[in-house]
Amino acid sequence: MHRLRAGRDVVDVERVALHGLDVDACPPETARRGRHTAAGCACAAGNLVDGAFGLKLFGDAGTHLAITIDGHESLFAGYASVEFLAPVRGGDVVEAEARLASKGRRSRTVDFELRIICRSVDDSGRAEVLAEPIVATRARGTAVVPTDAATTAS
């Protein structure tokens, strides 16, 4: 049994896997990455974590997706849109999902979503698994695969 640390508490991964943190259970053309936001990640008043934290996780999930699809990590060209929908706080456990939206000859349009799956209860390190994840950030971006690594579009 795997355990995940959320603050000072330890949560059974089986409980968290209900929200899709189990990377092996991802549908095809989807990649997920989970991460605990340590208290040290918070850099603003109200224990808020900056938006760049989620964008970094999008990069990790997008790289995983690219390797899964094309066998190459690809090069990220940029975001077409980014929406910050809910605050992420120090002590939260989040998951980032990258999902292939469309596939060109060398370009890959990817939809991203950052969800809070465990919420920090207070500054003591206590956290709770949420009954329903909170969508914190959504984005769409484009990755480009080098010519020699690109697979044929389907």
Tab-separated table of C-alpha atoms in Angstrom:
chain	number	residue	atom	x	y	z
A	1	MET	CA	0.000	0.000	0.000
A	2	HIS	CA	1.329	3.405	-0.976
A	3	ARG	CA	0.896	6.368	1.342
A	4	LEU	CA	0.842	10.048	0.457
A	5	ARG	CA	1.877	12.707	2.937
A	6	ALA	CA	-0.518	15.650	3.198
A	7	GLY	CA	0.983	18.046	5.715
A	8	ARG	CA	1.767	15.983	8.801
A	9	ASP	CA	-1.013	13.513	7.998
A	10	VAL	CA	-0.604	10.479	5.771
A	11	VAL	CA	-3.427	9.610	3.373
A	12	ASP	CA	-3.926	6.195	1.761
A	13	VAL	CA	-3.361	6.546	-1.970
A	14	GLU	CA	-6.362	4.274	-2.539
A	15	ARG	CA	-8.643	7.030	-1.140
A	16	VAL	CA	-6.972	9.694	-3.253
A	17	ALA	CA	-7.056	7.437	-6.345
A	18	LEU	CA	-10.824	7.888	-6.386
A	19	HIS	CA	-10.092	11.325	-7.860
A	20	GLY	CA	-7.740	9.973	-10.539
A	21	LEU	CA	-4.333	10.488	-8.946
A	22	ASP	CA	-3.465	6.918	-9.990
A	23	VAL	CA	-1.394	7.646	-13.116
A	24	ASP	CA	-1.743	4.038	-14.343
A	25	ALA	CA	-5.540	4.435	-14.538
A	26	CYS	CA	-5.473	7.381	-16.992
A	27	PRO	CA	-7.522	7.091	-20.157
A	28	PRO	CA	-5.551	6.968	-23.443
A	29	GLU	CA	-4.061	10.283	-24.551
A	30	THR	CA	-4.205	11.645	-20.995
A	31	ALA	CA	-1.451	12.086	-18.409
A	32	ARG	CA	-1.743	13.066	-14.736
A	33	ARG	CA	0.697	14.237	-12.098
A	34	GLY	CA	-0.073	14.711	-8.409
A	35	ARG	CA	1.745	16.901	-5.930
A	36	HIS	CA	1.490	18.069	-2.342
A	37	THR	CA	1.877	21.841	-2.012
A	38	ALA	CA	4.096	22.297	0.992
A	39	ALA	CA	3.547	25.300	3.228
A	40	GLY	CA	6.780	26.695	1.779
A	41	CYS	CA	5.119	26.899	-1.661
A	42	ALA	CA	2.793	29.626	-0.398
A	43	CYS	CA	4.146	33.051	-1.208
A	44	ALA	CA	1.213	35.406	-0.787
A	45	ALA	CA	-1.114	36.550	1.959
A	46	GLY	CA	-3.739	33.976	2.876
A	47	ASN	CA	-1.311	31.046	2.373
A	48	LEU	CA	-1.826	31.267	-1.410
A	49	VAL	CA	0.371	29.396	-3.892
A	50	ASP	CA	1.239	31.331	-7.052
A	51	GLY	CA	-0.183	30.288	-10.415
A	52	ALA	CA	3.256	29.362	-11.749
A	53	PHE	CA	3.192	26.316	-9.459
A	54	GLY	CA	0.278	24.853	-11.449
A	55	LEU	CA	1.839	25.797	-14.785
A	56	LYS	CA	4.985	23.876	-13.827
A	57	LEU	CA	2.832	20.821	-13.127
A	58	PHE	CA	1.179	21.311	-16.517
A	59	GLY	CA	4.662	21.145	-18.037
A	60	ASP	CA	5.382	17.863	-16.265
A	61	ALA	CA	2.048	16.316	-17.282
A	62	GLY	CA	2.417	17.630	-20.852
A	63	THR	CA	5.890	16.111	-21.146
A	64	HIS	CA	4.551	12.776	-19.887
A	65	LEU	CA	1.722	12.960	-22.436
A	66	ALA	CA	4.128	13.778	-25.289
A	67	ILE	CA	6.386	10.852	-24.417
A	68	THR	CA	3.364	8.550	-24.243
A	69	ILE	CA	2.021	9.688	-27.621
A	70	ASP	CA	5.190	10.337	-29.634
A	71	GLY	CA	8.071	8.821	-27.680
A	72	HIS	CA	9.601	12.314	-27.431
A	73	GLU	CA	9.258	15.017	-24.783
A	74	SER	CA	8.408	17.671	-27.435
A	75	LEU	CA	8.924	21.433	-27.196
A	76	PHE	CA	6.217	23.593	-25.672
A	77	ALA	CA	5.332	26.541	-27.935
A	78	GLY	CA	2.974	28.387	-25.590
A	79	TYR	CA	-0.433	28.765	-24.011
A	80	ALA	CA	-3.452	29.961	-25.987
A	81	SER	CA	-5.383	30.509	-22.754
A	82	VAL	CA	-4.967	30.187	-18.988
A	83	GLU	CA	-7.790	30.590	-16.449
A	84	PHE	CA	-7.201	30.755	-12.690
A	85	LEU	CA	-10.517	29.606	-11.219
A	86	ALA	CA	-9.867	28.843	-7.531
A	87	PRO	CA	-7.039	29.464	-5.052
A	88	VAL	CA	-4.449	26.793	-4.284
A	89	ARG	CA	-3.128	26.977	-0.717
A	90	GLY	CA	-0.056	25.637	0.998
A	91	GLY	CA	-0.844	22.144	2.285
A	92	ASP	CA	-3.263	21.249	-0.534
A	93	VAL	CA	-2.761	18.139	-2.676
A	94	VAL	CA	-3.325	18.823	-6.367
A	95	GLU	CA	-3.294	16.858	-9.593
A	96	ALA	CA	-2.493	18.209	-13.018
A	97	GLU	CA	-3.986	16.566	-16.078
A	98	ALA	CA	-2.854	16.957	-19.681
A	99	ARG	CA	-5.281	15.718	-22.326
A	100	LEU	CA	-4.647	15.631	-26.073
A	101	ALA	CA	-7.246	17.858	-27.750
A	102	SER	CA	-5.967	17.597	-31.332
A	103	LYS	CA	-3.001	16.226	-33.205
A	104	GLY	CA	-1.465	17.731	-36.331
A	105	ARG	CA	1.536	16.516	-38.280
A	106	ARG	CA	3.952	17.965	-35.710
A	107	SER	CA	1.773	20.080	-33.403
A	108	ARG	CA	-0.209	18.799	-30.445
A	109	THR	CA	-2.945	20.915	-28.863
A	110	VAL	CA	-3.221	19.993	-25.189
A	111	ASP	CA	-5.912	20.844	-22.642
A	112	PHE	CA	-4.726	21.128	-19.046
A	113	GLU	CA	-6.620	21.077	-15.765
A	114	LEU	CA	-5.328	21.506	-12.210
A	115	ARG	CA	-7.608	20.072	-9.517
A	116	ILE	CA	-7.349	20.295	-5.733
A	117	ILE	CA	-8.079	16.793	-4.405
A	118	CYS	CA	-7.105	17.276	-0.741
A	119	ARG	CA	-7.605	20.581	1.059
A	120	SER	CA	-5.438	21.825	3.888
A	121	VAL	CA	-7.654	22.274	6.953
A	122	ASP	CA	-5.440	24.654	8.917
A	123	ASP	CA	-1.784	25.490	9.493
A	124	SER	CA	-1.262	22.446	11.750
A	125	GLY	CA	-0.695	20.163	8.745
A	126	ARG	CA	-4.148	18.567	8.825
A	127	ALA	CA	-5.840	17.960	5.467
A	128	GLU	CA	-8.966	16.261	4.174
A	129	VAL	CA	-9.717	14.363	0.977
A	130	LEU	CA	-12.399	16.337	-0.862
A	131	ALA	CA	-15.596	14.564	-1.909
A	132	GLU	CA	-15.363	16.407	-5.249
A	133	PRO	CA	-12.145	17.914	-6.623
A	134	ILE	CA	-11.990	21.707	-7.014
A	135	VAL	CA	-10.865	22.879	-10.464
A	136	ALA	CA	-8.237	25.519	-9.769
A	137	THR	CA	-6.745	26.195	-13.217
A	138	ARG	CA	-7.565	25.395	-16.847
A	139	ALA	CA	-5.342	26.035	-19.838
A	140	ARG	CA	-4.830	25.156	-23.485
A	141	GLY	CA	-1.431	25.060	-25.132
A	142	THR	CA	0.517	23.788	-28.095
A	143	ALA	CA	3.493	21.468	-28.124
A	144	VAL	CA	5.622	20.774	-31.184
A	145	VAL	CA	7.384	17.513	-31.900
A	146	PRO	CA	10.638	17.586	-33.919
A	147	THR	CA	10.197	16.326	-37.483
A	148	ASP	CA	12.173	13.138	-36.933
A	149	ALA	CA	10.090	12.214	-33.848
A	150	ALA	CA	6.594	13.099	-35.104
A	151	THR	CA	4.078	10.322	-35.649
A	152	THR	CA	1.438	10.482	-38.315
A	153	ALA	CA	-1.689	12.364	-37.280
A	154	SER	CA	-4.736	10.165	-36.796
